[in-house]
Each structure stands twice: as C-alpha cells, then as structure tokens.
C-alpha cells in the first residue's frame, strides 16, 4: 500500500469537511445566510455576499429581461425620434410620466443601466473568487476518496484474489489512460476529469465582459453621418458636405475619415405581379470612390443592402432611395433660370414622393427681383385620375411617371440667412399662382412643359433620375464584441456539454483473505453516463483484479468468454472474464451490495 | 426598371399541395395518437415500464446464458423498490449499483399502456408522422426550388420550416431509440397549429426576396433560429408535462385520485416520471442554448452588414435578447439551490413564451427593422 495518509488520520470535523469538498463538483458560490459578523463591516460583507450569490444573479438576470421589454413596445429616441414625437402627441397624459421614467430611452436609462451594472459587478464578484478557487483545484490533487464509498451515487464492488496494492496501482494506471487526473494515496485512487466544464463556464462569463467592453468602446468612439446623392453627384467626406453627423467622445467632426464618393447610378426593381406586387427586389448603387485625397486612385464599386462598401475606416451603407425629377425653369424672357435634379422624398411604399424646387433668382417680366417656388408630387406610376384618392402612386417602379406641381411666387425667405429645410417651402411671403380662379396646377409627363399663368414663364419636366441616401459609419470595437461572442459560444459548449466527474477506487485486503475492490463515481445529476463509465472501468479493471467465484456450485459455463459483443467497452478489447457467478447479488460483500444511504448529492 | 427573376409556378403550386397533404396526414396521425391514449387506458396500467421489462428479460437471458453482463441497478430514493434501468457489459462478478436522483421514480409504460390495440395505433401514428414529415419536407424543398433560394424568406415559409424542424426532432428521438412516443400527440398538435396559422393567416405566394434578405446570413441566421425554435418547442412540451406530472404526483400523495384539472390518472401514469420529463426538457434546452447564442450573434453580424450597427435594440433584437436572458435565467436556476424543479420549470415556460412572442407577437404587432415580405 502506498505510504501517504489522508482521510483515515484526520479528526472527524476535518474529515466531514473533506468529504463535503469531495462531493462538490462546481465552484459555484454556496448559498449561505449565516451570520457574517457585526457592525458596518459585517453588513457590507453580508451585502457583498448577497450580491455575488447565485440567487441574486438569478434575480438580476430576470430583472434584466423584464426591463428590456418596455423598450420594445414604446418608441425609442435612439431609433426613431419622429415616432417618439408622434406618440407623445397622441398620448398627452401619460407622455410626461413616461418621459420622467425614461421610457423613451430605456436602454440608456438609469434603471436599466443600474440592473446591468449590478449584474456585472455581481459577475465580477463571482468570477474572480471562482477563478482562484479553480486554479486551486487544478493545483491540488483530486479530493481523496470518502470513507464510505457506498454513499456515492454510482458504486460497484467485487472480491478478487489479486493483491490490493496491485489493484490500486492498476486502477491508477487505468484512470490515467482514460485521461483522468488521478492520484494514488492512502490505499485508494482519487481521479477527476472534465475540468473543461469549469474552464468553459469561466470563459463564458468572462466573455460577457468582452462583449460589454466592445459595446462601450463602440459608443465612445463611433460616429455616423448621412448623405443623399442624386445619380451623377459626388461628395468629399467632410462635415460641410455631409447632410448630418452624430459623433461621440472620441470621434468628432475633425476625425472624419477622408474619402471621396460619387453615386454614378442607382438601379431598383420591384415585384410586378402576385400578392407581393410592389415589393422591392433589387437595389444597387453604382459608385466611384477613393480613400484619402489621391484622386488617381479612383475605383468603381457597388453598394447594396447587406453589402456596404468600406472606404478608409468608414463603412458606407445604402439606406434609402427615391426619384429626382429634372426640371428646367425659364423666366418670361425665355432665359433658363434654373435647371437641375431635385430629390423628392418617398411618402409611402409605392414611392409617392413629395418635394419642392426653389428658384431664388427668377426675376420677372419687369426685371424686378422675384423668387419662385414649386411644390408637388412625383408619382412613379400615376393613376389615370386623382379623383377620390388625390395624387398617389400605384406602384413603386416607374411605369407611368408623372410630376404634379403647384407654383408660388414672392419671397422664399432664403436670404434671411437662417438655415432652411430644402424639402419644404416657407409660404409666409409666397402667393400661389392662380388660373381661372383656382390654384394653378399641372400634371406633367417627362418632356412636357407647363406654361405658367400670368406670364411667369415655363416649367419643363425634362426627365428624372434616382437618388440614394447613405449612412457613413465609423465604428471601432466590433472585433472585440465579436471575439466576446465567439468565446461565449465556445465557453457555453464546454460548460454545458462537458461533465465534470470524480471516480474513486479503493482495494482493501479482507481479514478473511482476498481483496475487496470498490469503485464509486460522482457526477452532476444531469449525467446518466457516469454509471456506464464506471461499468466500463470495472470491466477493464477486472483484467487485473478478476472477481472470485463466490459460489462455484451454481456456476455455469460461459459459452464464449471472449465474445466481443461489448458496446460498453471503449477500449474494444474482449474482456477476459473469470468464472461466472450467477448469484453474485446474494454473495457479494454484504456492506456494498445494498447502498446504505441513497441520498443524492447536490 | 427590370423584372424580378422568375418564379416557377408549377413548383410553387406543388409545394402548397404537399403542405396541405402533410397536414392531412399529420391530422390522421394525431387521431391515431389519440386512439393510442384512449385504448391504452383500458388495459391495466402496467407499473413496470417497457424498459424495465426489457431489462428483466436481459437479466433473465444473462442468467440462462451466463453472458458477461452486469446490471446497473438504481435504487429508488424512497428506499423501497430497486429498479433496473441500465445494463452495462462488464466482467462477471461485478455488481454496479447506482443510487441517486434521476431515477427515483418509475417511468410510465407509454401511451399504449399494456394494450396491444393501442400499441398498434401508436405504431401507425408514428408511420404516419414519418410520412407527413416526408411530404412536409417536400413542400419546404419545392417552395425553395420554385424561387431558387432558401425557403424561409417570410413568415409563412419560416412557419413551415419551423414546424418541420419539430417533427424531425421528434422522429430523430425515436430513431435514436429514445422512448419518446409520448411526445407524438403534443408534437403533431403543435405542428398542426403552426401549419394551420401558416396556411390561413400567414400565407403568401412564392416570390423572390426583398433586398434586405439578400444575404447568405439568411441561410445561417434564420435556419439556426428555426432549429432552435423546433427544439425549444419540444422542450416546452416536456416542461408542461413535467409540471402536470409533478402536480399529479403531489395529488396522489395527498390522497386524490385524479390529475390536475380533473384529468384521468391513467394518462399521467402512462407518462414518464416527472424527473425524466424534467431532465428531457433540460437536456434539450441546454443543448439549444449555445445554438441560440450563435443565432443572436449571427443576427448581430448580419445587422452590422445591413444597417451599420450590430445592435440597435430593434424590437426583434430586443426580444431575442429577452429570450436569451430568460433561458440563461432558467439554466442558472437549475444550478441554484432552492430553484430546481418547479420554479425552474416556470422559468423555462416563460422563456419559451418569450420565443413565441418574438415570433408571432413582434412580427405582427410591433414594427421594427426586421421585415418579412408578405406579412
Ligand atoms: C451577465 C449575466 C449572466 C449570464 C448571461 C449568465 C449565463 C449563464 C449560463 C447560460 C450558465 C449555464 C452554463 C452552465 O450551466 O454551466 C451559467 C452558469 C453559471 N453562472 Fe452565470 N450568467 C450570468 C451572470 C452570473 C453571475 C453574476 C454569477 C455569480 C453570482 C454567475 C454564476 C454562474 C455559475 C456559478 C454557473 C455555473 C453553475 C454550474 O456549475 O452549473 N453567473 N451562467
């Protein structure tokens, strides 16, 4: 027998503790409500212990999922400010209350943040000691065999004539071969396997910090801009040429990635029949671009939904599209005072679009300074008559394009120096042109010209092109979050699919001669495999510790001892079996045959 | 303007017919499962399960042939009967005794009980389920072929694929020789409900995809979501039955003679033990959780490519997150003392309710960036 001593010489209390340790297969914190001392320190320690307990982690997780719900049902500022405003005007009584409760900014609200910060504090407070504990487990030997192996959930025993020391040594070698961490001491072998479970669990929980870090970095150092371009137009990525820009702490207007981008053309197609008529089928923006300021590096590319273009640190996403009628306005003298494409903004799924044209240098027949404004609709597929429906498009494709215009004359207000919305007319100082006592109005097909009343000149709807709008996004930290995500999955796989388990083997010489071999195993309750594993091990071990005949009288001749029909034997080698014994139940050592204590672990 | 690429109307039509035929076959299968449950109650309720009987046979065979078999014995926690639940081949003379939780209670004999007629009915039902699944798979396949793309571009297609994943999971369990026929009735019922909603409310003609779905992430993200959904549904059924069986056990212990809501005791007796049902749903949920995590991460990667941000708290994203946290909660509960059993089961039910709401509720009632053509 091996010389090292363990459990047999420990005082009873320590032994009980050792037995308990032997039966714990996780570094999960133990629930304890016991006193932790008195005074402030005691209280603090109690609170910390509560915060880092599994129970509180569970409650915080539950709260987190509850807290995420309102944000999905109430419009959120971060996603659609317009919807938030509409909602507020529709619910004037509750809106102020909601505002106070930060229900329009759920995911950045104080209470949502509080929950996840507490959760992460709890997580840190849980992970750090668990990691230490686990390092300790790895450095220590597998916990020694409990004195009473029959108490273990899985148990096997038999008598053999082989010498106890040989059996123990064989078991030790066997377990090693099965890649257990095994230790032979005090006349028994203690072995453990499946540490990847704990590793996976720790990796998973740690990866949540990586995810959080990626999130935080992205929100501190990212920025997005918007740009709408009509086919043929280009722009340099500077704050003056962007339509709008939202920066963050570490990415301001001066940090914009320098590049040039030009929309060559935009192509769209739509479903033309069936019950999904009008559904979009293809959007492609053909572009030219170069990063930095070297125009000789001009390259061609395409941007589609799902296929952004990466240019010099920013990604350009296609987010919208529409039509831009090309209009030429001539004054009374027949001089061209305006010509160009104006983007009209879609109002519905069939791309009924509205827009305005502002002609600030119109002049008039007397040479006096006047300005003109036109507002109207572009209908890619106009109905025959607007009766009852008003000007609406029937289909998003350009099957029957028409432009509907109203004309205004007067002061556009553009000279006031105040910024103006290019998609709206300020009608304060404008008068609508009249014809036959009615507001003047025209429906134009491409190529048609409208003779304005009162000798104001002409408007020609030349043709139309398409525009596309882009989101220019600079977002670092994606890699960190992605790495966190991948680690989370790997960690989970380890944590949920690997079983951590212990096996003990003890062979003792019996007073009456012979040796009693006992095997016991412990795994988490979800595993049914431990019984099979133990059985396989027992089979293998019997090569070195053959069971003795207890009752040769009832012995039957095994037909074929070497029969390889043995699915349980991982090694695949036919088991060398001694004489059979049909009545081993009755004659097995009385102690182990009947489990003394069937209370389960955990 | 140019026309979208073509749709093969014949294949699309065939797909619809296959789906309808599958539904008809599932319906008959469901009736057969019902017959099985009904006839099964007539036969005396066998307390020993089929598996136990099988084991007894094995043991008997081992004794007569003296084969080198070792029976793994499981002692019940109650201390009374020792039941045999597992055989493992081992050297002779070895006795492997397992004691512990998990096998404290005996599994019921299954829907058929000891009635041969019921068993026949159950076998017919299984064959019909397989036939239904084949027609169903054909329907999903032809739908995809008719437009040369993955057949889950809208809610109708998603529902069909989702229901198919459920039957395939069930048949897979049977094929793996798991005792899972008790799942037949609830699974066919769930499949019929899903398909029924799909063909009546969600139906849309076979067409090409909106540009937002032109991505290989459709194949990855949506298909894993479908598999997760099917598996979680099966686990959910297990959880509900666990709760029912557990209540039944308590009622019996309290001297009552019926199951919850006055249901017949014989139904509950024929089901697997509460702990078996509990373990069944835990295993599936635990297996699915990493896949669900992957689904969300794949969705985030797709969102990054489509919208520029991988996470924007879009309602769909939010509810996937809520579902994920709810399942994490459930897994935590299982590892926390005092939360095992019924409390954890309630969390599992809640988590699946989140998944269902994310699918039907969010798609239909909440507008977000996630679009499905046709609904
Ligand atoms: C940030 C939120 C958290 C999430 C999403 C999360 C998720 C999970 C999941 C999915 C599991 C299942 C894996 C398994 O069963 O092995 C798990 C296990 C575990 N979690 Fe967390 N967790 C979180 C926070 C925490 C916190 C704060 C603690 C500490 C109090 C904690 C302690 C544990 C422990 C000890 C286990 C393993 C239990 C066992 O050994 O089975 N977790 N967690």
PDB file of C-alpha atoms in Angstrom, chain A residues 291-504:
ATOM      1  CA  UNK A 291      -9.843  56.963 -49.917  1.00  0.00           C
ATOM      2  CA  UNK A 292      -7.698  59.847 -48.696  1.00  0.00           C
ATOM      3  CA  UNK A 293      -7.115  62.648 -51.155  1.00  0.00           C
ATOM      4  CA  UNK A 294      -5.441  60.894 -54.063  1.00  0.00           C
ATOM      5  CA  UNK A 295      -7.953  61.205 -56.891  1.00  0.00           C
ATOM      6  CA  UNK A 296      -5.836  58.992 -59.128  1.00  0.00           C
ATOM      7  CA  UNK A 297      -6.878  56.023 -57.005  1.00  0.00           C
ATOM      8  CA  UNK A 298     -10.470  56.351 -58.170  1.00  0.00           C
ATOM      9  CA  UNK A 299     -12.135  52.942 -58.155  1.00  0.00           C
ATOM     10  CA  UNK A 300     -15.560  51.644 -59.096  1.00  0.00           C
ATOM     11  CA  UNK A 301     -17.787  49.752 -56.727  1.00  0.00           C
ATOM     12  CA  UNK A 302     -21.330  48.861 -55.842  1.00  0.00           C
ATOM     13  CA  UNK A 303     -23.257  49.299 -52.630  1.00  0.00           C
ATOM     14  CA  UNK A 304     -26.288  47.170 -51.925  1.00  0.00           C
ATOM     15  CA  UNK A 305     -28.433  46.460 -48.954  1.00  0.00           C
ATOM     16  CA  UNK A 306     -26.412  43.957 -46.883  1.00  0.00           C
ATOM     17  CA  UNK A 307     -23.251  44.842 -48.830  1.00  0.00           C
ATOM     18  CA  UNK A 308     -21.752  48.048 -47.512  1.00  0.00           C
ATOM     19  CA  UNK A 309     -18.580  49.498 -49.011  1.00  0.00           C
ATOM     20  CA  UNK A 310     -15.607  50.042 -46.774  1.00  0.00           C
ATOM     21  CA  UNK A 311     -13.621  53.169 -47.576  1.00  0.00           C
ATOM     22  CA  UNK A 312     -10.708  54.265 -45.422  1.00  0.00           C
ATOM     23  CA  UNK A 313     -12.016  53.318 -41.965  1.00  0.00           C
ATOM     24  CA  UNK A 314     -15.672  54.031 -42.625  1.00  0.00           C
ATOM     25  CA  UNK A 315     -18.400  51.805 -43.961  1.00  0.00           C
ATOM     26  CA  UNK A 316     -20.947  53.211 -46.365  1.00  0.00           C
ATOM     27  CA  UNK A 317     -24.423  51.694 -46.195  1.00  0.00           C
ATOM     28  CA  UNK A 318     -27.254  52.130 -48.627  1.00  0.00           C
ATOM     29  CA  UNK A 319     -30.256  53.153 -46.576  1.00  0.00           C
ATOM     30  CA  UNK A 320     -32.736  54.879 -48.858  1.00  0.00           C
ATOM     31  CA  UNK A 321     -33.622  55.703 -52.402  1.00  0.00           C
ATOM     32  CA  UNK A 322     -36.123  57.680 -54.405  1.00  0.00           C
ATOM     33  CA  UNK A 323     -36.709  59.673 -57.551  1.00  0.00           C
ATOM     34  CA  UNK A 324     -35.320  63.042 -58.535  1.00  0.00           C
ATOM     35  CA  UNK A 325     -37.177  64.864 -61.332  1.00  0.00           C
ATOM     36  CA  UNK A 326     -35.030  67.080 -63.541  1.00  0.00           C
ATOM     37  CA  UNK A 327     -36.743  70.427 -64.055  1.00  0.00           C
ATOM     38  CA  UNK A 328     -35.881  73.443 -66.174  1.00  0.00           C
ATOM     39  CA  UNK A 329     -37.469  76.785 -65.341  1.00  0.00           C
ATOM     40  CA  UNK A 330     -37.418  79.642 -67.853  1.00  0.00           C
ATOM     41  CA  UNK A 331     -38.458  83.161 -66.980  1.00  0.00           C
ATOM     42  CA  UNK A 332     -40.748  85.352 -69.013  1.00  0.00           C
ATOM     43  CA  UNK A 333     -37.837  86.438 -71.172  1.00  0.00           C
ATOM     44  CA  UNK A 334     -37.212  82.803 -72.068  1.00  0.00           C
ATOM     45  CA  UNK A 335     -33.906  82.650 -70.137  1.00  0.00           C
ATOM     46  CA  UNK A 336     -33.102  79.465 -68.226  1.00  0.00           C
ATOM     47  CA  UNK A 337     -33.116  80.496 -64.566  1.00  0.00           C
ATOM     48  CA  UNK A 338     -32.992  77.035 -63.080  1.00  0.00           C
ATOM     49  CA  UNK A 339     -32.191  73.556 -64.233  1.00  0.00           C
ATOM     50  CA  UNK A 340     -31.370  70.551 -62.167  1.00  0.00           C
ATOM     51  CA  UNK A 341     -32.444  67.356 -60.448  1.00  0.00           C
ATOM     52  CA  UNK A 342     -34.294  67.668 -57.173  1.00  0.00           C
ATOM     53  CA  UNK A 343     -34.651  64.689 -54.838  1.00  0.00           C
ATOM     54  CA  UNK A 344     -38.268  64.021 -53.884  1.00  0.00           C
ATOM     55  CA  UNK A 345     -38.859  62.109 -50.657  1.00  0.00           C
ATOM     56  CA  UNK A 346     -40.980  58.927 -50.672  1.00  0.00           C
ATOM     57  CA  UNK A 347     -44.138  59.077 -48.573  1.00  0.00           C
ATOM     58  CA  UNK A 348     -45.386  55.519 -48.982  1.00  0.00           C
ATOM     59  CA  UNK A 349     -44.433  52.081 -50.179  1.00  0.00           C
ATOM     60  CA  UNK A 350     -45.364  52.922 -53.745  1.00  0.00           C
ATOM     61  CA  UNK A 351     -42.962  55.832 -53.662  1.00  0.00           C
ATOM     62  CA  UNK A 352     -45.476  58.637 -53.920  1.00  0.00           C
ATOM     63  CA  UNK A 353     -42.863  61.346 -53.395  1.00  0.00           C
ATOM     64  CA  UNK A 354     -43.026  64.961 -52.389  1.00  0.00           C
ATOM     65  CA  UNK A 355     -40.525  67.709 -52.933  1.00  0.00           C
ATOM     66  CA  UNK A 356     -40.000  71.362 -53.640  1.00  0.00           C
ATOM     67  CA  UNK A 357     -37.989  73.349 -56.155  1.00  0.00           C
ATOM     68  CA  UNK A 358     -36.729  76.743 -55.116  1.00  0.00           C
ATOM     69  CA  UNK A 359     -35.720  79.277 -57.758  1.00  0.00           C
ATOM     70  CA  UNK A 360     -34.145  82.164 -55.922  1.00  0.00           C
ATOM     71  CA  UNK A 361     -33.011  84.178 -58.963  1.00  0.00           C
ATOM     72  CA  UNK A 362     -36.125  84.270 -61.023  1.00  0.00           C
ATOM     73  CA  UNK A 363     -36.595  87.915 -61.864  1.00  0.00           C
ATOM     74  CA  UNK A 364     -39.885  88.719 -63.589  1.00  0.00           C
ATOM     75  CA  UNK A 365     -41.178  90.307 -66.718  1.00  0.00           C
ATOM     76  CA  UNK A 366     -40.435  93.792 -65.402  1.00  0.00           C
ATOM     77  CA  UNK A 367     -36.942  92.817 -64.345  1.00  0.00           C
ATOM     78  CA  UNK A 368     -37.934  93.195 -60.675  1.00  0.00           C
ATOM     79  CA  UNK A 369     -36.459  90.711 -58.220  1.00  0.00           C
ATOM     80  CA  UNK A 370     -38.862  87.876 -57.535  1.00  0.00           C
ATOM     81  CA  UNK A 371     -38.395  84.337 -56.335  1.00  0.00           C
ATOM     82  CA  UNK A 372     -40.399  81.312 -57.280  1.00  0.00           C
ATOM     83  CA  UNK A 373     -41.148  78.092 -55.502  1.00  0.00           C
ATOM     84  CA  UNK A 374     -42.718  74.912 -56.741  1.00  0.00           C
ATOM     85  CA  UNK A 375     -44.066  72.142 -54.598  1.00  0.00           C
ATOM     86  CA  UNK A 376     -45.555  68.932 -55.751  1.00  0.00           C
ATOM     87  CA  UNK A 377     -45.585  65.207 -56.105  1.00  0.00           C
ATOM     88  CA  UNK A 378     -43.617  62.792 -58.171  1.00  0.00           C
ATOM     89  CA  UNK A 379     -45.580  59.631 -58.946  1.00  0.00           C
ATOM     90  CA  UNK A 380     -43.549  56.808 -60.486  1.00  0.00           C
ATOM     91  CA  UNK A 381     -46.795  55.120 -61.549  1.00  0.00           C
ATOM     92  CA  UNK A 382     -49.582  57.682 -61.719  1.00  0.00           C
ATOM     93  CA  UNK A 383     -53.249  56.683 -61.849  1.00  0.00           C
ATOM     94  CA  UNK A 384     -55.382  57.892 -64.735  1.00  0.00           C
ATOM     95  CA  UNK A 385     -57.386  60.109 -62.438  1.00  0.00           C
ATOM     96  CA  UNK A 386     -56.742  61.567 -58.985  1.00  0.00           C
ATOM     97  CA  UNK A 387     -60.488  61.506 -58.297  1.00  0.00           C
ATOM     98  CA  UNK A 388     -61.128  60.489 -54.723  1.00  0.00           C
ATOM     99  CA  UNK A 389     -57.544  59.464 -53.997  1.00  0.00           C
ATOM    100  CA  UNK A 390     -55.511  62.564 -54.651  1.00  0.00           C
ATOM    101  CA  UNK A 391     -52.111  62.222 -56.235  1.00  0.00           C
ATOM    102  CA  UNK A 392     -50.832  58.823 -55.200  1.00  0.00           C
ATOM    103  CA  UNK A 393     -48.570  56.350 -56.929  1.00  0.00           C
ATOM    104  CA  UNK A 394     -49.859  52.867 -57.644  1.00  0.00           C
ATOM    105  CA  UNK A 395     -46.557  51.081 -57.905  1.00  0.00           C
ATOM    106  CA  UNK A 396     -43.004  51.875 -56.804  1.00  0.00           C
ATOM    107  CA  UNK A 397     -41.499  51.218 -60.260  1.00  0.00           C
ATOM    108  CA  UNK A 398     -41.570  53.924 -62.926  1.00  0.00           C
ATOM    109  CA  UNK A 399     -44.335  52.513 -65.119  1.00  0.00           C
ATOM    110  CA  UNK A 400     -46.196  55.811 -65.746  1.00  0.00           C
ATOM    111  CA  UNK A 401     -44.158  58.624 -64.222  1.00  0.00           C
ATOM    112  CA  UNK A 402     -45.798  61.971 -63.657  1.00  0.00           C
ATOM    113  CA  UNK A 403     -44.915  65.179 -61.896  1.00  0.00           C
ATOM    114  CA  UNK A 404     -47.680  67.213 -60.208  1.00  0.00           C
ATOM    115  CA  UNK A 405     -46.743  70.837 -59.471  1.00  0.00           C
ATOM    116  CA  UNK A 406     -48.092  73.923 -57.745  1.00  0.00           C
ATOM    117  CA  UNK A 407     -46.357  77.234 -58.317  1.00  0.00           C
ATOM    118  CA  UNK A 408     -45.708  80.076 -55.880  1.00  0.00           C
ATOM    119  CA  UNK A 409     -44.159  83.497 -56.349  1.00  0.00           C
ATOM    120  CA  UNK A 410     -42.819  86.011 -53.865  1.00  0.00           C
ATOM    121  CA  UNK A 411     -40.124  85.769 -51.208  1.00  0.00           C
ATOM    122  CA  UNK A 412     -38.741  82.315 -50.371  1.00  0.00           C
ATOM    123  CA  UNK A 413     -37.085  83.635 -47.264  1.00  0.00           C
ATOM    124  CA  UNK A 414     -33.782  82.177 -48.372  1.00  0.00           C
ATOM    125  CA  UNK A 415     -31.996  85.499 -47.999  1.00  0.00           C
ATOM    126  CA  UNK A 416     -32.714  85.750 -44.301  1.00  0.00           C
ATOM    127  CA  UNK A 417     -29.578  83.761 -43.588  1.00  0.00           C
ATOM    128  CA  UNK A 418     -31.457  81.234 -41.463  1.00  0.00           C
ATOM    129  CA  UNK A 419     -30.995  77.590 -42.409  1.00  0.00           C
ATOM    130  CA  UNK A 420     -33.941  76.281 -44.406  1.00  0.00           C
ATOM    131  CA  UNK A 421     -35.353  72.862 -44.970  1.00  0.00           C
ATOM    132  CA  UNK A 422     -34.723  72.075 -48.613  1.00  0.00           C
ATOM    133  CA  UNK A 423     -37.767  69.821 -48.698  1.00  0.00           C
ATOM    134  CA  UNK A 424     -40.273  72.463 -47.571  1.00  0.00           C
ATOM    135  CA  UNK A 425     -41.499  75.835 -48.815  1.00  0.00           C
ATOM    136  CA  UNK A 426     -41.872  78.600 -46.307  1.00  0.00           C
ATOM    137  CA  UNK A 427     -45.145  80.008 -47.605  1.00  0.00           C
ATOM    138  CA  UNK A 428     -45.211  83.076 -45.382  1.00  0.00           C
ATOM    139  CA  UNK A 429     -44.293  85.525 -48.124  1.00  0.00           C
ATOM    140  CA  UNK A 430     -45.347  83.466 -51.097  1.00  0.00           C
ATOM    141  CA  UNK A 431     -48.563  83.613 -53.080  1.00  0.00           C
ATOM    142  CA  UNK A 432     -49.803  80.705 -55.056  1.00  0.00           C
ATOM    143  CA  UNK A 433     -50.333  81.374 -58.750  1.00  0.00           C
ATOM    144  CA  UNK A 434     -53.956  81.192 -59.800  1.00  0.00           C
ATOM    145  CA  UNK A 435     -55.594  80.172 -63.011  1.00  0.00           C
ATOM    146  CA  UNK A 436     -59.306  80.509 -63.775  1.00  0.00           C
ATOM    147  CA  UNK A 437     -59.903  81.395 -60.156  1.00  0.00           C
ATOM    148  CA  UNK A 438     -58.293  78.191 -58.942  1.00  0.00           C
ATOM    149  CA  UNK A 439     -54.785  77.406 -57.679  1.00  0.00           C
ATOM    150  CA  UNK A 440     -52.653  76.739 -60.736  1.00  0.00           C
ATOM    151  CA  UNK A 441     -51.662  73.123 -61.030  1.00  0.00           C
ATOM    152  CA  UNK A 442     -50.103  70.907 -63.670  1.00  0.00           C
ATOM    153  CA  UNK A 443     -49.664  67.193 -64.350  1.00  0.00           C
ATOM    154  CA  UNK A 444     -46.583  66.691 -66.435  1.00  0.00           C
ATOM    155  CA  UNK A 445     -45.151  63.655 -68.185  1.00  0.00           C
ATOM    156  CA  UNK A 446     -41.444  63.604 -68.944  1.00  0.00           C
ATOM    157  CA  UNK A 447     -40.701  66.083 -71.711  1.00  0.00           C
ATOM    158  CA  UNK A 448     -43.815  68.141 -71.165  1.00  0.00           C
ATOM    159  CA  UNK A 449     -43.764  71.863 -70.475  1.00  0.00           C
ATOM    160  CA  UNK A 450     -46.118  73.894 -68.329  1.00  0.00           C
ATOM    161  CA  UNK A 451     -46.918  77.446 -69.419  1.00  0.00           C
ATOM    162  CA  UNK A 452     -47.254  79.312 -66.119  1.00  0.00           C
ATOM    163  CA  UNK A 453     -50.178  81.725 -65.759  1.00  0.00           C
ATOM    164  CA  UNK A 454     -49.742  85.493 -65.613  1.00  0.00           C
ATOM    165  CA  UNK A 455     -46.794  85.350 -67.988  1.00  0.00           C
ATOM    166  CA  UNK A 456     -44.447  83.841 -65.406  1.00  0.00           C
ATOM    167  CA  UNK A 457     -42.619  81.755 -67.982  1.00  0.00           C
ATOM    168  CA  UNK A 458     -42.398  77.972 -68.307  1.00  0.00           C
ATOM    169  CA  UNK A 459     -41.507  74.872 -66.347  1.00  0.00           C
ATOM    170  CA  UNK A 460     -40.273  71.797 -68.217  1.00  0.00           C
ATOM    171  CA  UNK A 461     -40.200  68.320 -66.682  1.00  0.00           C
ATOM    172  CA  UNK A 462     -37.208  67.084 -68.648  1.00  0.00           C
ATOM    173  CA  UNK A 463     -36.709  63.615 -67.208  1.00  0.00           C
ATOM    174  CA  UNK A 464     -35.975  62.020 -63.878  1.00  0.00           C
ATOM    175  CA  UNK A 465     -33.153  60.114 -62.261  1.00  0.00           C
ATOM    176  CA  UNK A 466     -32.872  58.260 -58.965  1.00  0.00           C
ATOM    177  CA  UNK A 467     -31.178  59.307 -55.801  1.00  0.00           C
ATOM    178  CA  UNK A 468     -29.813  57.178 -52.994  1.00  0.00           C
ATOM    179  CA  UNK A 469     -29.044  58.018 -49.404  1.00  0.00           C
ATOM    180  CA  UNK A 470     -26.148  56.582 -47.488  1.00  0.00           C
ATOM    181  CA  UNK A 471     -25.155  56.093 -43.929  1.00  0.00           C
ATOM    182  CA  UNK A 472     -21.443  56.648 -43.361  1.00  0.00           C
ATOM    183  CA  UNK A 473     -20.480  54.802 -40.247  1.00  0.00           C
ATOM    184  CA  UNK A 474     -17.238  54.660 -38.331  1.00  0.00           C
ATOM    185  CA  UNK A 475     -17.482  52.046 -35.605  1.00  0.00           C
ATOM    186  CA  UNK A 476     -14.481  50.556 -33.858  1.00  0.00           C
ATOM    187  CA  UNK A 477     -14.844  47.829 -31.247  1.00  0.00           C
ATOM    188  CA  UNK A 478     -16.702  45.383 -33.429  1.00  0.00           C
ATOM    189  CA  UNK A 479     -13.812  42.936 -33.290  1.00  0.00           C
ATOM    190  CA  UNK A 480     -13.796  42.967 -29.501  1.00  0.00           C
ATOM    191  CA  UNK A 481     -17.507  42.253 -29.362  1.00  0.00           C
ATOM    192  CA  UNK A 482     -17.190  39.543 -31.982  1.00  0.00           C
ATOM    193  CA  UNK A 483     -14.340  37.898 -30.106  1.00  0.00           C
ATOM    194  CA  UNK A 484     -16.514  38.063 -26.998  1.00  0.00           C
ATOM    195  CA  UNK A 485     -19.352  36.405 -28.875  1.00  0.00           C
ATOM    196  CA  UNK A 486     -17.212  33.586 -30.208  1.00  0.00           C
ATOM    197  CA  UNK A 487     -15.691  32.956 -26.785  1.00  0.00           C
ATOM    198  CA  UNK A 488     -19.161  32.970 -25.260  1.00  0.00           C
ATOM    199  CA  UNK A 489     -20.292  30.195 -27.580  1.00  0.00           C
ATOM    200  CA  UNK A 490     -17.143  28.131 -27.083  1.00  0.00           C
ATOM    201  CA  UNK A 491     -17.383  28.611 -23.348  1.00  0.00           C
ATOM    202  CA  UNK A 492     -21.006  27.552 -23.324  1.00  0.00           C
ATOM    203  CA  UNK A 493     -20.282  24.437 -25.313  1.00  0.00           C
ATOM    204  CA  UNK A 494     -17.627  23.442 -22.781  1.00  0.00           C
ATOM    205  CA  UNK A 495     -19.801  24.422 -19.886  1.00  0.00           C
ATOM    206  CA  UNK A 496     -22.923  22.611 -20.991  1.00  0.00           C
ATOM    207  CA  UNK A 497     -21.590  19.577 -22.825  1.00  0.00           C
ATOM    208  CA  UNK A 498     -18.661  18.537 -20.692  1.00  0.00           C
ATOM    209  CA  UNK A 499     -19.334  16.643 -17.496  1.00  0.00           C
ATOM    210  CA  UNK A 500     -17.048  17.115 -14.566  1.00  0.00           C
ATOM    211  CA  UNK A 501     -16.872  13.858 -12.629  1.00  0.00           C
ATOM    212  CA  UNK A 502     -14.908  12.022  -9.982  1.00  0.00           C
ATOM    213  CA  UNK A 503     -14.111   8.379  -9.658  1.00  0.00           C
ATOM    214  CA  UNK A 504     -12.607   6.646  -6.683  1.00  0.00           C
TER     215      UNK A 504
END
